[in-house]
Amino acid sequence: MQFLGRLLDTVSSVSTLFTSPYRVRDVPLSDYSGGGKVMLKEEGRMVLYKNTQCQSWDCLLMCPELPTMTLRLFQVASEADAMNWFAQYALKLRPFYETLPLKAETTQPIVDCIRNHPDWSSAHIAVETGLRECLKHNYVQSQINARDASGQTPLHLACERGNSACVKELLEESQARTDIKDRNGETPMHCAAKQDSPAIIQVLCSRLCSGVNELNSNGETPLHVACRLGRVESVKALLGGGAKCGVIGGVGYPIHSAMKYSEKGCVEEILKADPGQLQAEDSLYGGTPLHWAKTAELCRMMLEHGCAVNYLSKTGESALHILTRKGRFEAAMVLLTHGANANLKGQDGNTALHLAMKMDHIELIKALIVFGADVEIHNDLGETPGLIAARTSKGFEDIMFVGAAVSAMNRGTSVVDGTKMDKNKMDRLLCLDGGGIKGLVLIQMLIALEREAGRPTRELFRLGGWHQHWGHPGPRYNPWMKEQVFKGSRPYESAPLEDFLKKEFGENTKMTDVQYPRVMVTSVLADRHPGELHIFRNYNPPSVTGSPHMPPLPHSSHSPSHKNNLCGELPAPAALPLPTFRPMGRFLDGGLLANNPTLDAMSEIHQYNKALKAESHGKGTKKLGIVVSLGTGKPPQVVVNSVDVFRPSNPLELAKSFVGAKELGKMLVDCCTDSDGCAVDRARAWCEMIDTIYHRLSPQLSQEVMLDEVSDAVLVDMLWETQMYLYEKRETLQSLAKLLLNN
């Protein structure tokens, strides 16, 4: 039986040896008092035994508080390993067992560190294991600034691990040095900057840490490092602790690092601390932070802060050149909508269009041409974008067609002569359809008309004297408003739109502050059923200011609309079938009843003149001579399978009925809000009856564009097709411009 027991012990020891030889275990001290156990070495409380029964070498740590038990630190099968690790354990464990009562679970992390990091001192191990009490041991104190193989001190390690308690202990009690650099030239502050632990940076800065603005081997200060890694809280702490934004590194300033890695929060903190960094030039290319932007969001932020959009780097490139070369369409669109010059020559005389043609990036090519890029500009090699397109682009013919059209229109047309109309008798009416973001089409057509006439729109439609001119504009758009206004999902909150309008028109601008053109804005009174069309005006109708016996004009029986504030009182634009914006008080967008407002505007003029004749006996009235109606693009016609709505008798009919109801609802909405078709036919017929010149311009689109569309690619295609349409209608535009100028 004794033999069987010894055999089982031996099997157990061998099993333990091969499964986890370095696992710390509690074992009875009596196991090493019998035969077969030979003590080889003893240092302090540590003893090395040779177990002759299973040919193993066992390292024990004696624990005075447990006289009958001991900690076995390892049990290995190699004498060389045993001698090596016993020496290491004996040297580095002493400060720990002399300071703390060790147990198996607390000893295991210590011996793991000794094996995994043989170059670490006891001070490094105390930091790694978080045993701060051991840092006060005399032996550990002697190693407080010791370096490991990578050159890191215990303070480096504490900062890297984010252990603020150890950092305080090392700085306050042990006088650890903050200026020691590791093999990569990094101080403890560099290590702290890699973590999002502002508390450690604050502790280091409170000790007047000399490493706060030191450059490492890669040419980075701690601020560079924090910006590269996106550690916003660390950036704040560094800036508050004396870090300078103006220390240039291997690539550039810290802001360039933040821009390179698209760390928006870090960029914002730097600009708060030093707004001058907005135009800081990097050390490699002489580019501003905008040259390093990769995303649309960062481009927008830099431009909102006032960064120069057309600034050329030392290599002769603008930010648009770089984004085009990198194929970053969304970011390039932000620059184009914020005034980037599409014809600016850069390196080798190339414009952004030259670069886009070489890459055959169709979306960028379209965007650049829509925003005025010239296909006939020569680079230093004598190449035009058109020549490059002929060699590389699959859509060469369309590109050249629209490109040549835009280039020709951008160069302008001189308008002279024409049949003069009696200025004292003719009124001119401009009507703009509703369309949400499709208002960009209106802007593009108005720009084309202004370019042909060489005059701004308000002068083309302005009449003499007090009468000035009639106008019916939709909301004012700029190309980047979509990012500010269309946030979340329908129905959108009106507050962002209101803020946008306040920024564009002024906080307290009234409609009466708009001296010209004479403006009418349609809306719907939604506090009653059925809803009523209501017109906001920037003028007083004669029925309001004139004879009290005159009946009020239609749609003006409510509060004087001409006194309304442009921001906060007018209704927000809406879109069907679901409202794009929530109602503004009792008002909804006029597009619900008058998406094409031509007939309503003509009715307003007729009623106005009728009232004026009654008040002034015919004096001051004018004939409506010209009506210009601009649409926001016609969607393509699509086939509808069924609009049949019926009571279903089975699941299949239920699906058919549902589809039919959906299609019927969409058709009804489209018919009610259609700005082309019947609305145009009626307006044209009315104008013919009263001998008024009528012009309708609205491009045919290849896809339906939603009123709250935010995709740059979809919007660029829409503008691209509008430009093709305008080129096809160039003779109409020229004749219209002559007509307006001569009137």
mmCIF file of N, CA and C in Angstrom, residues 646-659:
data_model
loop_
_atom_site.group_PDB
_atom_site.id
_atom_site.type_symbol
_atom_site.label_atom_id
_atom_site.label_comp_id
_atom_site.label_asym_id
_atom_site.label_seq_id
_atom_site.Cartn_x
_atom_site.Cartn_y
_atom_site.Cartn_z
ATOM 1 N N PHE A 646 -59.513 47.447 -53.278
ATOM 2 C CA PHE A 646 -60.735 46.669 -53.107
ATOM 3 C C PHE A 646 -60.655 45.875 -51.809
ATOM 4 N N ARG A 647 -61.805 45.340 -51.400
ATOM 5 C CA ARG A 647 -61.847 44.523 -50.190
ATOM 6 C C ARG A 647 -61.316 43.132 -50.519
ATOM 7 N N PRO A 648 -60.189 42.731 -49.912
ATOM 8 C CA PRO A 648 -59.577 41.447 -50.263
ATOM 9 C C PRO A 648 -60.334 40.274 -49.658
ATOM 10 N N SER A 649 -60.297 39.145 -50.381
ATOM 11 C CA SER A 649 -60.940 37.928 -49.886
ATOM 12 C C SER A 649 -59.942 36.844 -49.536
ATOM 13 N N ASN A 650 -58.665 37.061 -49.832
ATOM 14 C CA ASN A 650 -57.628 36.088 -49.486
ATOM 15 C C ASN A 650 -56.311 36.832 -49.322
ATOM 16 N N PRO A 651 -55.276 36.170 -48.767
ATOM 17 C CA PRO A 651 -53.987 36.846 -48.519
ATOM 18 C C PRO A 651 -53.364 37.443 -49.772
ATOM 19 N N LEU A 652 -53.486 36.781 -50.921
ATOM 20 C CA LEU A 652 -52.903 37.305 -52.150
ATOM 21 C C LEU A 652 -53.581 38.607 -52.550
ATOM 22 N N GLU A 653 -54.909 38.659 -52.444
ATOM 23 C CA GLU A 653 -55.631 39.887 -52.764
ATOM 24 C C GLU A 653 -55.311 40.997 -51.768
ATOM 25 N N LEU A 654 -55.034 40.600 -50.508
ATOM 26 C CA LEU A 654 -54.647 41.591 -49.506
ATOM 27 C C LEU A 654 -53.377 42.311 -49.939
ATOM 28 N N ALA A 655 -52.384 41.560 -50.426
ATOM 29 C CA ALA A 655 -51.136 42.160 -50.887
ATOM 30 C C ALA A 655 -51.390 43.071 -52.079
ATOM 31 N N LYS A 656 -52.237 42.619 -53.032
ATOM 32 C CA LYS A 656 -52.533 43.430 -54.213
ATOM 33 C C LYS A 656 -53.250 44.721 -53.831
ATOM 34 N N SER A 657 -54.175 44.595 -52.893
ATOM 35 C CA SER A 657 -54.917 45.776 -52.454
ATOM 36 C C SER A 657 -53.997 46.772 -51.760
ATOM 37 N N PHE A 658 -53.069 46.243 -50.978
ATOM 38 C CA PHE A 658 -52.117 47.119 -50.285
ATOM 39 C C PHE A 658 -51.250 47.873 -51.294
ATOM 40 N N VAL A 659 -50.728 47.160 -52.297
ATOM 41 C CA VAL A 659 -49.901 47.793 -53.334
ATOM 42 C C VAL A 659 -50.722 48.832 -54.088
#
